[in-house]
mmCIF file of C-alpha atoms and ligand atoms in Angstrom:
data_model
loop_
_atom_site.group_PDB
_atom_site.id
_atom_site.type_symbol
_atom_site.label_atom_id
_atom_site.label_comp_id
_atom_site.label_asym_id
_atom_site.label_seq_id
_atom_site.Cartn_x
_atom_site.Cartn_y
_atom_site.Cartn_z
ATOM 1 C CA MET A 1 -8.528 32.509 15.222
ATOM 2 C CA LEU A 2 -6.401 32.061 12.059
ATOM 3 C CA ARG A 3 -8.497 31.160 9.004
ATOM 4 C CA THR A 4 -6.901 30.321 5.669
ATOM 5 C CA HIS A 5 -8.452 29.337 2.345
ATOM 6 C CA THR A 6 -7.045 27.053 -0.309
ATOM 7 C CA ASP A 7 -8.304 25.235 -3.402
ATOM 8 C CA VAL A 8 -7.734 21.740 -1.977
ATOM 9 C CA LEU A 9 -7.255 20.505 1.589
ATOM 10 C CA VAL A 10 -5.876 16.971 1.946
ATOM 11 C CA VAL A 11 -6.618 15.446 5.350
ATOM 12 C CA GLY A 12 -3.878 12.878 5.954
ATOM 13 C CA GLY A 13 -0.247 13.112 4.905
ATOM 14 C CA GLY A 14 0.800 9.499 4.412
ATOM 15 C CA ILE A 15 2.081 8.562 0.986
ATOM 16 C CA ILE A 16 -1.430 8.512 -0.516
ATOM 17 C CA GLY A 17 -2.278 12.007 0.754
ATOM 18 C CA LEU A 18 1.123 13.358 -0.265
ATOM 19 C CA ALA A 19 0.955 11.787 -3.743
ATOM 20 C CA VAL A 20 -2.452 13.434 -4.252
ATOM 21 C CA ALA A 21 -1.141 16.756 -2.890
ATOM 22 C CA TRP A 22 1.986 16.708 -5.064
ATOM 23 C CA ARG A 23 0.147 15.824 -8.279
ATOM 24 C CA THR A 24 -2.593 18.377 -7.526
ATOM 25 C CA ALA A 25 -0.072 21.163 -6.855
ATOM 26 C CA GLN A 26 1.590 20.270 -10.158
ATOM 27 C CA ARG A 27 -1.776 20.965 -11.825
ATOM 28 C CA GLY A 28 -1.598 24.552 -10.541
ATOM 29 C CA LEU A 29 -4.053 24.305 -7.620
ATOM 30 C CA GLY A 30 -3.307 25.646 -4.137
ATOM 31 C CA VAL A 31 -2.982 22.675 -1.754
ATOM 32 C CA ALA A 32 -2.699 22.241 2.019
ATOM 33 C CA VAL A 33 -2.068 18.937 3.841
ATOM 34 C CA LEU A 34 -3.278 18.476 7.401
ATOM 35 C CA ASP A 35 -1.473 15.762 9.383
ATOM 36 C CA PRO A 36 0.251 15.721 12.812
ATOM 37 C CA ASP A 37 3.301 14.006 11.314
ATOM 38 C CA PRO A 38 3.272 14.292 7.510
ATOM 39 C CA GLY A 39 5.195 11.606 5.600
ATOM 40 C CA HIS A 40 4.829 9.054 8.400
ATOM 41 C CA GLY A 41 1.794 6.896 7.659
ATOM 42 C CA ALA A 42 1.501 3.127 7.227
ATOM 43 C CA ALA A 43 4.160 3.158 4.472
ATOM 44 C CA GLN A 44 6.734 3.643 7.245
ATOM 45 C CA VAL A 45 6.127 0.047 8.249
ATOM 46 C CA ALA A 46 5.255 -1.505 4.862
ATOM 47 C CA ALA A 47 7.774 -3.696 3.058
ATOM 48 C CA GLY A 48 7.061 -1.845 -0.194
ATOM 49 C CA MET A 49 6.390 -4.814 -2.451
ATOM 50 C CA LEU A 50 4.945 -3.657 -5.765
ATOM 51 C CA ALA A 51 3.061 -6.855 -6.365
ATOM 52 C CA PRO A 52 -0.198 -6.542 -8.308
ATOM 53 C CA VAL A 53 0.168 -10.080 -9.669
ATOM 54 C CA THR A 54 1.465 -11.958 -6.615
ATOM 55 C CA GLU A 55 -1.008 -10.159 -4.287
ATOM 56 C CA LEU A 56 -3.892 -11.090 -6.643
ATOM 57 C CA GLN A 57 -6.874 -12.875 -5.100
ATOM 58 C CA TYR A 58 -9.592 -14.583 -7.122
ATOM 59 C CA GLY A 59 -12.417 -12.164 -7.949
ATOM 60 C CA GLU A 60 -10.257 -9.027 -7.637
ATOM 61 C CA GLU A 61 -9.675 -8.396 -11.347
ATOM 62 C CA PRO A 62 -10.625 -4.647 -11.267
ATOM 63 C CA LEU A 63 -8.066 -4.174 -8.472
ATOM 64 C CA LEU A 64 -5.531 -6.094 -10.568
ATOM 65 C CA ARG A 65 -6.071 -3.650 -13.461
ATOM 66 C CA LEU A 66 -5.556 -0.673 -11.132
ATOM 67 C CA GLY A 67 -2.474 -2.262 -9.552
ATOM 68 C CA MET A 68 -0.972 -3.130 -12.944
ATOM 69 C CA ALA A 69 -1.575 0.441 -14.129
ATOM 70 C CA SER A 70 0.187 1.822 -11.051
ATOM 71 C CA ASN A 71 3.033 -0.678 -11.358
ATOM 72 C CA ALA A 72 3.541 0.330 -14.999
ATOM 73 C CA ARG A 73 3.865 3.977 -13.855
ATOM 74 C CA TYR A 74 6.253 3.262 -10.982
ATOM 75 C CA ALA A 75 9.632 3.554 -12.696
ATOM 76 C CA ASP A 76 8.722 6.964 -14.152
ATOM 77 C CA PHE A 77 7.023 8.072 -10.918
ATOM 78 C CA ALA A 78 10.129 7.173 -8.894
ATOM 79 C CA ALA A 79 12.479 8.907 -11.368
ATOM 80 C CA GLU A 80 10.335 12.070 -11.421
ATOM 81 C CA LEU A 81 9.996 12.056 -7.633
ATOM 82 C CA GLU A 82 13.745 11.625 -7.154
ATOM 83 C CA GLN A 83 14.336 14.507 -9.561
ATOM 84 C CA ALA A 84 11.734 16.739 -7.885
ATOM 85 C CA SER A 85 12.898 16.028 -4.314
ATOM 86 C CA GLY A 86 16.605 15.299 -4.724
ATOM 87 C CA LEU A 87 16.009 12.159 -2.588
ATOM 88 C CA PRO A 88 16.135 8.407 -3.375
ATOM 89 C CA THR A 89 13.037 6.186 -3.422
ATOM 90 C CA GLY A 90 14.686 2.743 -3.280
ATOM 91 C CA TYR A 91 12.811 1.602 -6.408
ATOM 92 C CA ARG A 92 14.212 -1.747 -7.469
ATOM 93 C CA ALA A 93 13.056 -3.737 -10.519
ATOM 94 C CA CYS A 94 13.839 -7.159 -9.082
ATOM 95 C CA GLY A 95 10.816 -9.447 -9.707
ATOM 96 C CA THR A 96 9.117 -11.781 -7.230
ATOM 97 C CA LEU A 97 9.111 -15.533 -6.588
ATOM 98 C CA ALA A 98 5.972 -17.055 -5.077
ATOM 99 C CA VAL A 99 7.258 -20.293 -3.583
ATOM 100 C CA ALA A 100 5.592 -23.654 -2.802
ATOM 101 C CA LEU A 101 6.936 -25.491 0.249
ATOM 102 C CA ASP A 102 4.855 -28.659 -0.009
ATOM 103 C CA ALA A 103 2.596 -30.569 -2.404
ATOM 104 C CA ASP A 104 -0.554 -28.650 -1.300
ATOM 105 C CA ASP A 105 1.151 -25.287 -1.878
ATOM 106 C CA ARG A 106 2.323 -26.501 -5.243
ATOM 107 C CA ALA A 107 -1.203 -27.490 -6.289
ATOM 108 C CA GLU A 108 -2.518 -24.110 -5.141
ATOM 109 C CA LEU A 109 0.220 -22.177 -6.924
ATOM 110 C CA GLN A 110 -0.374 -24.177 -10.090
ATOM 111 C CA ASP A 111 -4.069 -23.170 -9.938
ATOM 112 C CA LEU A 112 -2.919 -19.567 -9.563
ATOM 113 C CA TYR A 113 -0.599 -20.034 -12.539
ATOM 114 C CA ALA A 114 -3.556 -21.256 -14.639
ATOM 115 C CA PHE A 115 -5.558 -18.213 -13.436
ATOM 116 C CA HIS A 116 -2.672 -15.919 -14.478
ATOM 117 C CA GLN A 117 -2.639 -17.526 -17.904
ATOM 118 C CA ARG A 118 -6.409 -17.064 -18.325
ATOM 119 C CA LEU A 119 -5.944 -13.362 -17.508
ATOM 120 C CA GLY A 120 -2.974 -13.051 -19.887
ATOM 121 C CA LEU A 121 -0.522 -12.233 -17.066
ATOM 122 C CA THR A 122 3.172 -12.891 -17.423
ATOM 123 C CA SER A 123 4.320 -15.454 -14.892
ATOM 124 C CA ARG A 124 6.495 -18.535 -15.302
ATOM 125 C CA TRP A 125 6.341 -21.890 -13.517
ATOM 126 C CA LEU A 126 9.667 -23.139 -12.100
ATOM 127 C CA THR A 127 10.525 -26.573 -10.726
ATOM 128 C CA GLY A 128 12.065 -26.859 -7.261
ATOM 129 C CA ARG A 129 15.522 -27.196 -8.781
ATOM 130 C CA GLU A 130 15.054 -24.163 -11.053
ATOM 131 C CA THR A 131 13.759 -22.169 -8.084
ATOM 132 C CA ARG A 132 16.792 -22.947 -5.951
ATOM 133 C CA ARG A 133 19.109 -22.179 -8.819
ATOM 134 C CA LEU A 134 17.659 -18.640 -8.811
ATOM 135 C CA GLU A 135 17.649 -18.290 -5.008
ATOM 136 C CA PRO A 136 20.111 -20.745 -3.417
ATOM 137 C CA MET A 137 19.227 -19.667 0.148
ATOM 138 C CA LEU A 138 15.739 -21.198 -0.183
ATOM 139 C CA ALA A 139 15.067 -24.398 1.766
ATOM 140 C CA PRO A 140 16.030 -27.600 -0.117
ATOM 141 C CA SER A 141 12.434 -28.802 0.318
ATOM 142 C CA VAL A 142 11.041 -26.085 -1.994
ATOM 143 C CA ARG A 143 8.711 -27.800 -4.499
ATOM 144 C CA GLY A 144 8.448 -25.114 -7.156
ATOM 145 C CA ALA A 145 7.570 -21.470 -7.648
ATOM 146 C CA LEU A 146 5.888 -18.898 -9.818
ATOM 147 C CA LEU A 147 8.310 -16.310 -11.121
ATOM 148 C CA VAL A 148 6.672 -12.930 -11.720
ATOM 149 C CA GLU A 149 9.308 -10.766 -13.368
ATOM 150 C CA ASP A 150 7.268 -7.528 -13.125
ATOM 151 C CA ASP A 151 6.416 -7.481 -9.389
ATOM 152 C CA HIS A 152 9.094 -5.196 -7.946
ATOM 153 C CA GLN A 153 9.781 -3.172 -4.770
ATOM 154 C CA VAL A 154 10.283 0.348 -3.459
ATOM 155 C CA ASP A 155 11.183 1.692 -0.012
ATOM 156 C CA GLY A 156 8.014 3.188 1.514
ATOM 157 C CA ARG A 157 9.996 5.256 4.030
ATOM 158 C CA ARG A 158 12.063 6.814 1.291
ATOM 159 C CA VAL A 159 8.988 7.438 -0.864
ATOM 160 C CA GLY A 160 7.343 9.204 2.123
ATOM 161 C CA ALA A 161 10.387 11.434 2.688
ATOM 162 C CA ALA A 162 10.750 12.186 -1.032
ATOM 163 C CA LEU A 163 7.048 13.038 -1.427
ATOM 164 C CA LEU A 164 7.218 15.351 1.573
ATOM 165 C CA GLU A 165 10.151 17.223 0.070
ATOM 166 C CA ALA A 166 8.558 17.285 -3.407
ATOM 167 C CA CYS A 167 5.386 18.732 -1.851
ATOM 168 C CA ARG A 168 7.403 21.405 -0.032
ATOM 169 C CA ARG A 169 9.159 22.360 -3.248
ATOM 170 C CA ALA A 170 5.839 22.453 -5.121
ATOM 171 C CA GLY A 171 4.471 24.972 -2.587
ATOM 172 C CA VAL A 172 2.111 22.652 -0.673
ATOM 173 C CA ASP A 173 1.219 24.089 2.754
ATOM 174 C CA LEU A 174 2.081 21.319 5.256
ATOM 175 C CA VAL A 175 0.077 21.893 8.428
ATOM 176 C CA ALA A 176 1.489 19.677 11.202
ATOM 177 C CA ALA A 177 -1.644 19.182 13.311
ATOM 178 C CA ARG A 178 -4.436 16.683 13.812
ATOM 179 C CA ALA A 179 -7.788 17.334 12.148
ATOM 180 C CA GLU A 180 -10.142 18.091 15.044
ATOM 181 C CA ARG A 181 -13.173 17.974 12.747
ATOM 182 C CA LEU A 182 -14.215 18.459 9.155
ATOM 183 C CA THR A 183 -16.584 21.317 8.394
ATOM 184 C CA VAL A 184 -19.763 21.125 6.317
ATOM 185 C CA GLU A 185 -21.942 24.069 5.283
ATOM 186 C CA HIS A 186 -25.167 23.930 3.274
ATOM 187 C CA GLY A 187 -24.588 20.271 2.372
ATOM 188 C CA ARG A 188 -21.022 20.775 1.172
ATOM 189 C CA ALA A 189 -17.605 19.991 2.684
ATOM 190 C CA THR A 190 -15.858 23.288 3.334
ATOM 191 C CA GLY A 191 -12.613 22.384 5.101
ATOM 192 C CA ALA A 192 -11.407 21.373 8.548
ATOM 193 C CA VAL A 193 -10.573 22.752 11.944
ATOM 194 C CA ALA A 194 -7.075 21.778 13.056
ATOM 195 C CA GLU A 195 -6.182 20.963 16.644
ATOM 196 C CA GLY A 196 -5.422 24.302 18.246
ATOM 197 C CA GLY A 197 -8.293 25.953 16.399
ATOM 198 C CA ARG A 198 -6.831 26.946 13.018
ATOM 199 C CA GLU A 199 -9.575 26.885 10.380
ATOM 200 C CA LEU A 200 -8.568 25.577 6.989
ATOM 201 C CA ALA A 201 -11.238 26.384 4.426
ATOM 202 C CA ALA A 202 -11.083 24.771 0.994
ATOM 203 C CA ASP A 203 -13.114 24.388 -2.191
ATOM 204 C CA GLN A 204 -12.496 20.631 -2.113
ATOM 205 C CA VAL A 205 -11.499 18.356 0.784
ATOM 206 C CA VAL A 206 -9.729 15.021 0.296
ATOM 207 C CA VAL A 207 -9.998 12.319 2.966
ATOM 208 C CA ALA A 208 -6.680 10.460 2.869
ATOM 209 C CA ALA A 209 -6.387 9.562 6.543
ATOM 210 C CA GLY A 210 -5.662 5.844 6.002
ATOM 211 C CA SER A 211 -6.939 3.584 8.773
ATOM 212 C CA ARG A 212 -8.347 6.638 10.637
ATOM 213 C CA SER A 213 -10.459 7.842 7.697
ATOM 214 C CA HIS A 214 -13.653 6.499 9.294
ATOM 215 C CA LEU A 215 -13.009 8.417 12.530
ATOM 216 C CA LEU A 216 -12.996 11.996 11.239
ATOM 217 C CA PRO A 217 -15.667 13.931 13.154
ATOM 218 C CA GLY A 218 -18.010 16.419 11.536
ATOM 219 C CA LEU A 219 -19.397 14.557 8.518
ATOM 220 C CA PRO A 220 -23.032 13.531 8.037
ATOM 221 C CA GLU A 221 -24.043 9.900 8.613
ATOM 222 C CA GLY A 222 -23.170 7.543 5.757
ATOM 223 C CA VAL A 223 -20.448 9.714 4.215
ATOM 224 C CA LEU A 224 -17.414 8.507 6.163
ATOM 225 C CA PRO A 225 -15.415 5.896 4.251
ATOM 226 C CA PRO A 226 -16.082 2.372 5.643
ATOM 227 C CA VAL A 227 -12.441 1.564 6.381
ATOM 228 C CA ARG A 228 -11.085 -0.453 9.286
ATOM 229 C CA PRO A 229 -7.558 -0.943 10.629
ATOM 230 C CA VAL A 230 -5.845 -4.250 9.792
ATOM 231 C CA LYS A 231 -2.636 -4.608 11.763
ATOM 232 C CA GLY A 232 0.568 -5.871 10.183
ATOM 233 C CA GLN A 233 3.693 -6.676 12.167
ATOM 234 C CA VAL A 234 6.949 -6.468 10.237
ATOM 235 C CA LEU A 235 10.596 -7.340 10.931
ATOM 236 C CA ARG A 236 13.697 -5.670 9.562
ATOM 237 C CA LEU A 237 16.944 -7.642 9.404
ATOM 238 C CA ARG A 238 20.323 -6.703 8.018
ATOM 239 C CA ILE A 239 22.270 -8.739 5.477
ATOM 240 C CA PRO A 240 25.987 -8.369 6.291
ATOM 241 C CA PRO A 241 28.029 -7.832 3.096
ATOM 242 C CA VAL A 242 29.688 -11.282 3.491
ATOM 243 C CA TYR A 243 26.284 -12.946 2.970
ATOM 244 C CA ALA A 244 25.312 -10.836 -0.064
ATOM 245 C CA PRO A 245 23.487 -11.512 -2.286
ATOM 246 C CA PHE A 246 21.376 -13.310 0.295
ATOM 247 C CA LEU A 247 18.277 -12.938 -1.896
ATOM 248 C CA SER A 248 18.111 -11.307 -5.322
ATOM 249 C CA ARG A 249 14.358 -10.785 -5.571
ATOM 250 C CA ASN A 250 11.213 -10.631 -3.384
ATOM 251 C CA VAL A 251 10.232 -14.054 -2.098
ATOM 252 C CA ARG A 252 6.783 -14.932 -0.799
ATOM 253 C CA ALA A 253 4.865 -17.996 0.278
ATOM 254 C CA VAL A 254 1.842 -19.119 2.229
ATOM 255 C CA VAL A 255 2.996 -21.034 5.316
ATOM 256 C CA ARG A 256 0.284 -22.640 7.508
ATOM 257 C CA GLY A 257 -2.291 -20.386 5.842
ATOM 258 C CA CYS A 258 -0.357 -17.150 6.578
ATOM 259 C CA HIS A 259 1.199 -14.973 3.889
ATOM 260 C CA ILE A 260 4.886 -14.356 4.432
ATOM 261 C CA TYR A 261 7.175 -12.295 2.258
ATOM 262 C CA LEU A 262 10.812 -11.251 2.281
ATOM 263 C CA VAL A 263 11.866 -8.080 0.519
ATOM 264 C CA PRO A 264 15.645 -7.652 0.103
ATOM 265 C CA ARG A 265 16.718 -4.059 -0.439
ATOM 266 C CA GLU A 266 19.782 -2.972 -2.348
ATOM 267 C CA ASP A 267 21.225 -1.349 0.814
ATOM 268 C CA GLY A 268 21.261 -4.697 2.700
ATOM 269 C CA GLU A 269 17.979 -4.355 4.601
ATOM 270 C CA LEU A 270 15.743 -7.437 4.527
ATOM 271 C CA VAL A 271 12.092 -6.772 5.380
ATOM 272 C CA VAL A 272 9.957 -9.704 6.538
ATOM 273 C CA GLY A 273 6.193 -9.292 6.727
ATOM 274 C CA ALA A 274 3.481 -9.383 7.698
ATOM 275 C CA THR A 275 0.824 -10.497 10.125
ATOM 276 C CA MET A 276 -2.867 -9.755 9.424
ATOM 277 C CA GLU A 277 -4.707 -8.917 12.651
ATOM 278 C CA GLU A 278 -8.069 -7.240 13.246
ATOM 279 C CA LEU A 279 -7.552 -5.668 16.668
ATOM 280 C CA GLY A 280 -8.665 -2.083 16.173
ATOM 281 C CA HIS A 281 -6.052 0.651 16.455
ATOM 282 C CA ASP A 282 -3.519 -1.451 18.310
ATOM 283 C CA THR A 283 0.092 -1.251 17.080
ATOM 284 C CA THR A 284 1.794 -3.337 19.774
ATOM 285 C CA VAL A 285 4.574 -5.578 18.528
ATOM 286 C CA THR A 286 3.937 -8.951 20.167
ATOM 287 C CA ALA A 287 6.201 -11.878 20.924
ATOM 288 C CA GLY A 288 3.691 -14.079 19.089
ATOM 289 C CA GLY A 289 3.779 -11.937 15.958
ATOM 290 C CA VAL A 290 7.580 -11.873 15.851
ATOM 291 C CA TYR A 291 7.737 -15.608 16.576
ATOM 292 C CA GLU A 292 5.329 -16.508 13.762
ATOM 293 C CA LEU A 293 7.136 -14.354 11.223
ATOM 294 C CA LEU A 294 10.544 -15.774 12.167
ATOM 295 C CA ARG A 295 9.229 -19.356 12.297
ATOM 296 C CA ASP A 296 7.661 -19.103 8.817
ATOM 297 C CA ALA A 297 10.589 -17.178 7.319
ATOM 298 C CA HIS A 298 12.965 -19.789 8.750
ATOM 299 C CA GLU A 299 10.980 -22.574 7.114
ATOM 300 C CA LEU A 300 11.383 -20.790 3.783
ATOM 301 C CA ILE A 301 14.991 -19.650 4.256
ATOM 302 C CA PRO A 302 16.783 -21.550 7.059
ATOM 303 C CA GLY A 303 19.815 -19.196 6.980
ATOM 304 C CA ILE A 304 17.689 -16.255 8.101
ATOM 305 C CA THR A 305 18.428 -16.969 11.763
ATOM 306 C CA GLU A 306 22.071 -15.912 11.170
ATOM 307 C CA LEU A 307 21.068 -12.338 10.314
ATOM 308 C CA PRO A 308 20.965 -9.445 12.794
ATOM 309 C CA LEU A 309 17.390 -8.458 13.672
ATOM 310 C CA VAL A 310 17.418 -4.660 13.724
ATOM 311 C CA GLU A 311 13.790 -3.553 14.008
ATOM 312 C CA THR A 312 10.300 -4.763 14.750
ATOM 313 C CA SER A 313 7.270 -2.598 14.002
ATOM 314 C CA ALA A 314 3.540 -2.704 13.440
ATOM 315 C CA GLY A 315 1.344 -0.610 11.170
ATOM 316 C CA LEU A 316 -2.324 -0.368 10.275
ATOM 317 C CA ARG A 317 -3.583 -1.055 6.773
ATOM 318 C CA PRO A 318 -6.799 0.760 5.860
ATOM 319 C CA GLY A 319 -9.019 -2.202 4.952
ATOM 320 C CA SER A 320 -12.216 -1.688 2.968
ATOM 321 C CA PRO A 321 -15.233 -4.018 2.578
ATOM 322 C CA ASP A 322 -14.019 -5.272 -0.834
ATOM 323 C CA ASN A 323 -10.241 -4.856 -0.249
ATOM 324 C CA ALA A 324 -10.134 -2.113 -2.892
ATOM 325 C CA PRO A 325 -9.548 1.613 -2.416
ATOM 326 C CA LEU A 326 -12.106 4.410 -2.400
ATOM 327 C CA LEU A 327 -11.185 7.006 -5.004
ATOM 328 C CA GLY A 328 -12.980 10.158 -6.134
ATOM 329 C CA PRO A 329 -16.155 12.028 -5.222
ATOM 330 C CA THR A 330 -18.206 10.916 -2.224
ATOM 331 C CA ALA A 331 -21.911 11.344 -1.467
ATOM 332 C CA LEU A 332 -21.095 14.778 0.044
ATOM 333 C CA ASP A 333 -20.384 17.630 -2.391
ATOM 334 C CA GLY A 334 -16.829 18.871 -2.146
ATOM 335 C CA LEU A 335 -15.601 15.755 -0.309
ATOM 336 C CA VAL A 336 -13.272 13.433 -2.212
ATOM 337 C CA ALA A 337 -11.841 10.117 -1.010
ATOM 338 C CA ALA A 338 -8.346 8.671 -1.443
ATOM 339 C CA THR A 339 -8.315 5.915 1.144
ATOM 340 C CA GLY A 340 -9.005 2.208 1.823
ATOM 341 C CA HIS A 341 -5.894 0.960 -0.012
ATOM 342 C CA PHE A 342 -5.569 -2.048 2.331
ATOM 343 C CA ARG A 343 -2.564 -4.202 1.277
ATOM 344 C CA ASN A 344 -1.702 -2.026 -1.712
ATOM 345 C CA GLY A 345 -1.061 1.532 -0.507
ATOM 346 C CA VAL A 346 2.554 1.748 -1.611
ATOM 347 C CA LEU A 347 1.780 0.148 -4.972
ATOM 348 C CA LEU A 348 -1.246 2.351 -5.645
ATOM 349 C CA ALA A 349 0.267 5.726 -4.644
ATOM 350 C CA PRO A 350 1.215 6.797 -8.217
ATOM 351 C CA VAL A 351 -2.113 5.910 -9.837
ATOM 352 C CA THR A 352 -4.072 7.359 -6.894
ATOM 353 C CA GLY A 353 -2.147 10.639 -7.172
ATOM 354 C CA ASP A 354 -2.860 10.828 -10.905
ATOM 355 C CA LEU A 355 -6.544 9.863 -10.793
ATOM 356 C CA VAL A 356 -7.511 12.001 -7.813
ATOM 357 C CA ALA A 357 -5.527 15.038 -9.038
ATOM 358 C CA GLU A 358 -7.319 14.726 -12.393
ATOM 359 C CA TYR A 359 -10.660 14.707 -10.596
ATOM 360 C CA LEU A 360 -9.723 17.707 -8.429
ATOM 361 C CA ALA A 361 -8.351 19.746 -11.318
ATOM 362 C CA ALA A 362 -10.769 18.789 -14.096
ATOM 363 C CA GLY A 363 -13.861 17.490 -12.278
ATOM 364 C CA ARG A 364 -13.650 14.124 -14.069
ATOM 365 C CA LEU A 365 -12.503 10.795 -12.662
ATOM 366 C CA PRO A 366 -10.703 8.833 -15.413
ATOM 367 C CA GLU A 367 -12.334 5.524 -16.467
ATOM 368 C CA LEU A 368 -9.679 3.475 -14.619
ATOM 369 C CA GLY A 369 -10.882 4.934 -11.315
ATOM 370 C CA VAL A 370 -14.634 4.466 -11.838
ATOM 371 C CA PRO A 371 -14.877 0.947 -10.280
ATOM 372 C CA PHE A 372 -13.423 2.462 -7.100
ATOM 373 C CA LEU A 373 -15.915 5.280 -6.552
ATOM 374 C CA PRO A 374 -16.732 5.520 -2.819
ATOM 375 C CA THR A 375 -20.431 5.703 -3.640
ATOM 376 C CA ARG A 376 -20.386 1.918 -4.263
ATOM 377 C CA PHE A 377 -20.724 1.653 -0.469
ATOM 378 C CA THR A 378 -23.288 4.429 -0.003
ATOM 379 C CA ARG A 379 -26.741 3.107 0.804
ATOM 380 C CA THR A 380 -29.653 4.899 -0.804
ATOM 381 C CA ALA A 381 -32.675 5.937 1.292
ATOM 382 C CA ALA A 382 -34.662 3.072 -0.332
ATOM 383 C CA GLN A 383 -32.005 0.507 0.689
ATOM 384 C CA GLU A 384 -31.945 2.001 4.185
ATOM 385 C CA ALA A 385 -35.727 1.565 4.471
ATOM 386 C CA LEU A 386 -35.408 -2.153 3.614
ATOM 387 C CA ARG A 387 -32.839 -2.870 6.324
HETATM 388 N N1 LIG B 1 1.152 -5.711 0.809
HETATM 389 C C1 LIG B 1 1.493 -6.581 1.821
HETATM 390 C C2 LIG B 1 0.834 -6.362 3.114
HETATM 391 O O1 LIG B 1 -0.038 -5.536 3.255
HETATM 392 O O2 LIG B 1 1.186 -7.045 4.041
#
């Protein structure tokens, strides 16, 4: 059976795995990526909001720092990726409006505004009238909004295609097969066996298999990343040129307790997302999911019902116990994690690529990545005994 050896094997070729592979190949290491359909992970469904500030939840300040660092790198990352691949990424510096539809929303958003100010974040409070002056398609009942000028967008599908091409051009070996199992010898990760039997040996193995990262066979107990799939249903509509500019920036709100966001692309696509459902590995698009998204989007922007609906889809976010990613060395020698990005995979691709490539090439995880070490979830033998 064919056996190959490389410096680094990345298991999973979504945008996180490909960003790690590309950056690592740029550091001069030999890299292979193992994935049945490289470039086609959860980012194919994602709206691509780059929203470290408007996605912020109380108590997630370390994640905010990581997200802000990645956001600050995005313009350069996109330009370099476009140059390296010859393909567009759809990066758009457009800003985001977080909108209040009623008095309760307004009170909640004003609390968030105060939180932003305590953290020194740049956001601006707008009255209902100021909000509608910026986005006239919003419902007349809008009570106010937070304007976050630095929360932008990118097209996850285009980023996936561009990363795939950049990897090809950088000499990454793209192995289009499923990982049948990971291999471990003498307490160290040594590679993987691909479906069909090809053995891919490597000095270091990166788990970047998104919402399937916890299902990879072959690893000892306690080493697999504790991720779980969190389903998101998403709609894609088209803005006919006569309606343009329908929206000029990302718009989001919480309607009946559910987050809704609308991401208008420069090419006329309008992405509406997303449900949050814990149903295992189910990616069925349901009538209920589509109904809820349209109902809430319609409440925010009544004119949305005039637009052609061109696609419905569902993807799986890799959720982690603290909503933050797992980056860097694991409890098993030679095994490195780049997974668990939950709602922020597209945003965190640049910083993940940089941090994990630095670890793979230099054996050191930069300070920014330290709060996200996978070992924060690894129970020691003493803790196990107390359970
Ligand atoms: N980042 C938005 C979502 O995961 O739905």
